PDB file of C-alpha atoms in Angstrom:
ATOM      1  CA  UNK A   1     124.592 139.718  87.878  1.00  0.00           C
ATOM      2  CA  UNK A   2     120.720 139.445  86.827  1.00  0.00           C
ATOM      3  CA  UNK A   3     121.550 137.131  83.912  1.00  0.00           C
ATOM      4  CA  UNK A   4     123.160 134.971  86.326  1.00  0.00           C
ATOM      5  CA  UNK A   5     120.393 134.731  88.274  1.00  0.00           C
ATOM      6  CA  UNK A   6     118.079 134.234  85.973  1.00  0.00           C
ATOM      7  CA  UNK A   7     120.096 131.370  84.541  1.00  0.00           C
ATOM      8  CA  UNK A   8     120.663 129.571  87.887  1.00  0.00           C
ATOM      9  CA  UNK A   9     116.987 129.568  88.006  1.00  0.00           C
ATOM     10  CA  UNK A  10     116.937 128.093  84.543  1.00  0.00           C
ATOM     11  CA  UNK A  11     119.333 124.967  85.169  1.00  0.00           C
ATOM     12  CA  UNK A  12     117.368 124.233  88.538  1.00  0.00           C
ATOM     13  CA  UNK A  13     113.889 124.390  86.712  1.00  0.00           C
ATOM     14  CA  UNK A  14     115.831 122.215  84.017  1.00  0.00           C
ATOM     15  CA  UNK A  15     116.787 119.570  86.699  1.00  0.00           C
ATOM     16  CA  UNK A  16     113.474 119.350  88.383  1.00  0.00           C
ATOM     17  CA  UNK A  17     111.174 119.002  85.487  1.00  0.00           C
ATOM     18  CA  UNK A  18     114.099 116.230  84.061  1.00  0.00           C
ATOM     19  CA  UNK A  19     113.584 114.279  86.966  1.00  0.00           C
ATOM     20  CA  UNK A  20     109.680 114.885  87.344  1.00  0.00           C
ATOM     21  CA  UNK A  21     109.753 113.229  83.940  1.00  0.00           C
ATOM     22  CA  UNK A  22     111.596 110.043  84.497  1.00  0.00           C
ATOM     23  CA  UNK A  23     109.741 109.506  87.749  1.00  0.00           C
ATOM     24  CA  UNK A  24     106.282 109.445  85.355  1.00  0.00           C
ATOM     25  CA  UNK A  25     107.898 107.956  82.502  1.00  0.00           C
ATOM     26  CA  UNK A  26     108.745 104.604  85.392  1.00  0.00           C
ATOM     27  CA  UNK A  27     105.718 104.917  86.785  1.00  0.00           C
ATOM     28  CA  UNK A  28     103.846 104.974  83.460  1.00  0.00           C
ATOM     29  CA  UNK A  29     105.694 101.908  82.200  1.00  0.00           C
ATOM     30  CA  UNK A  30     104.717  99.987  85.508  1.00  0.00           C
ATOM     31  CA  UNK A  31     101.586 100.729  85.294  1.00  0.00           C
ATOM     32  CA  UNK A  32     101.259 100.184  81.315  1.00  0.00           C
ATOM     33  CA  UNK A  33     102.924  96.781  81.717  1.00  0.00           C
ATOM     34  CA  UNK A  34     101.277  95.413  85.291  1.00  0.00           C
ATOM     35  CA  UNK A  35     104.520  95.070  86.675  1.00  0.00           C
ATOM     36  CA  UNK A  36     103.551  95.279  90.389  1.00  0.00           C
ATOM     37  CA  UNK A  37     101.195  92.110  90.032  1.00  0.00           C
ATOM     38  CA  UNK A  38     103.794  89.845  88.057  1.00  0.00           C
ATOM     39  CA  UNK A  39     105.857  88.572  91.361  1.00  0.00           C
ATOM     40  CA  UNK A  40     104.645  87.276  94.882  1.00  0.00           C
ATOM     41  CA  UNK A  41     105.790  89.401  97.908  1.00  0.00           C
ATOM     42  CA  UNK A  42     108.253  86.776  99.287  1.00  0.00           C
ATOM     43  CA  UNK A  43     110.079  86.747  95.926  1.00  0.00           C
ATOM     44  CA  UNK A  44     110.114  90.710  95.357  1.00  0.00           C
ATOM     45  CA  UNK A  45     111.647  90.833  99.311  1.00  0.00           C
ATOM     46  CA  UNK A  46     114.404  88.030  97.592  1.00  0.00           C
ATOM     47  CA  UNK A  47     114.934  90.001  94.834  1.00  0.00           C
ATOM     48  CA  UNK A  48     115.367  93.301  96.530  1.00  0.00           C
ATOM     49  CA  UNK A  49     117.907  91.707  99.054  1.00  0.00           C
ATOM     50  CA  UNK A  50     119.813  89.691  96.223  1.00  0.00           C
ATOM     51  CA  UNK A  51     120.158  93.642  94.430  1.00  0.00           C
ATOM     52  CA  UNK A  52     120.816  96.072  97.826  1.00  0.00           C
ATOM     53  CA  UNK A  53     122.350  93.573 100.062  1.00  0.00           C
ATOM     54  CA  UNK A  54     124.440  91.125  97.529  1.00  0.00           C
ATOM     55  CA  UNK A  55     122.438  88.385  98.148  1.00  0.00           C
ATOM     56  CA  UNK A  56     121.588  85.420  95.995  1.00  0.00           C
ATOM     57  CA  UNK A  57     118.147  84.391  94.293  1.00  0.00           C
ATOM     58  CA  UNK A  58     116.469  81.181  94.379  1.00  0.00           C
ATOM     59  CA  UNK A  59     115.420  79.164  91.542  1.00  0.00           C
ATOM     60  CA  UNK A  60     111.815  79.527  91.815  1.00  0.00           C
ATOM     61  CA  UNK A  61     112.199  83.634  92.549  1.00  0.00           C
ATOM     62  CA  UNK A  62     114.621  83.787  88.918  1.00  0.00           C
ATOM     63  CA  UNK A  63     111.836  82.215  87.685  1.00  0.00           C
ATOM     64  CA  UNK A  64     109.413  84.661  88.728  1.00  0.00           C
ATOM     65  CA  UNK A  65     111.663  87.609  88.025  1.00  0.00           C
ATOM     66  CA  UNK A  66     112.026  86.097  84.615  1.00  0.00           C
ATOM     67  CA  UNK A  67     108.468  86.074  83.896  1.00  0.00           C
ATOM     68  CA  UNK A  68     108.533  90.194  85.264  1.00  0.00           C
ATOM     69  CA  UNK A  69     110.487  90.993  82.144  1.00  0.00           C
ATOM     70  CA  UNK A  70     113.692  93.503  81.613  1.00  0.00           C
ATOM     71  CA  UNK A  71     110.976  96.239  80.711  1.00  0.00           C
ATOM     72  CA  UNK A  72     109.203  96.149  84.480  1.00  0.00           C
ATOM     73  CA  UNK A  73     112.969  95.199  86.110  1.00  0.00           C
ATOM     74  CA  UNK A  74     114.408  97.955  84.911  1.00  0.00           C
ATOM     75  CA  UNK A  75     111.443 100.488  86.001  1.00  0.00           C
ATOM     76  CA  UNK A  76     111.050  98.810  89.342  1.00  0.00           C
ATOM     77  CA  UNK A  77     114.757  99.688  90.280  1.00  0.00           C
ATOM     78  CA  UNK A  78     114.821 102.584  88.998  1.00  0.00           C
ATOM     79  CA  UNK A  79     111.710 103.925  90.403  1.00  0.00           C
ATOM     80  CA  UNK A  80     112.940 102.336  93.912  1.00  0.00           C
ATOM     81  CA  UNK A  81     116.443 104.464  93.511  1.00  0.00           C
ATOM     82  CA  UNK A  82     114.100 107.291  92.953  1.00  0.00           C
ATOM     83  CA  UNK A  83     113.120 107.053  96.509  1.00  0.00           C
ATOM     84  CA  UNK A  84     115.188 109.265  98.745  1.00  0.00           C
ATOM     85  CA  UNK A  85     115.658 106.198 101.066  1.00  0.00           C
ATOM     86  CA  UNK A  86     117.789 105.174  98.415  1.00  0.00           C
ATOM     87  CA  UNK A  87     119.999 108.796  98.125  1.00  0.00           C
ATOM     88  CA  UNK A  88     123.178 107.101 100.011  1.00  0.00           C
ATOM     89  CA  UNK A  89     123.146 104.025  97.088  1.00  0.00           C
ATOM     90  CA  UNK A  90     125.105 104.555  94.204  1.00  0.00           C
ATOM     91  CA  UNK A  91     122.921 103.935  91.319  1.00  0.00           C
ATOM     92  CA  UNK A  92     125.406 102.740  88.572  1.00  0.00           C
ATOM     93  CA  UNK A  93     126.262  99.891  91.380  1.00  0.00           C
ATOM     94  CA  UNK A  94     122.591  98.877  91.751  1.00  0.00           C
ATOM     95  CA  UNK A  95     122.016  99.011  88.464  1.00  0.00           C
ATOM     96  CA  UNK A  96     124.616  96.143  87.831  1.00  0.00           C
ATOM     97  CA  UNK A  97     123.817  94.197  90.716  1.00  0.00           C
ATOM     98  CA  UNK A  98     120.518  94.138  89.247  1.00  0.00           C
ATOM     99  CA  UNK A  99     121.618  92.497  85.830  1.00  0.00           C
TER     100      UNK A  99
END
């Protein structure tokens, strides 16, 4: 019964640290790469709406998103479904509504 225990603990302290570590490993990346100074506000509030709320994406904001680069797009989202605002989204969905 002790083992048990002990290994529940494990697995949970297995869990935690795995997702302390992708929430750095984002955050690193955005701030390695600048992404949070590479769009204007009115075209990150486009591009948010075009990926939560199937929405489309002007010209001018693709271009801008563009210019942000897979690396940062892919760390943005992710970081954002990180947020437990986010816990009712499926993340496999968001993730290809933002391709």
């Amino acid at each position: 019964m002790a083992s048990l225990n002990v290994y529940s603990v494990l697995v949970v302290l297995f869990l935690t640290c795995g997702a302390v570590m992708a929430t750095k490993e984002n955050d690193q990346i955005i701030k390695e790469n600048n992404c949070e100074t590479k769009m204007g506000f009115p075209c990150v509030l486009e591009a948010f709406t075009s990926i939560f709320e199937t929405g489309s994406i002007s010209n001018k904001c693709c271009g801008e998103l563009f210019v942000l680069g897979k690396v940062c797009h892919s760390a943005l989202v992710k970081r954002t479904l990180e947020n437990s605002l986010f816990k009712y989204v499926s993340p496999a969905t968001i993730i290809a509504q933002s391709i």
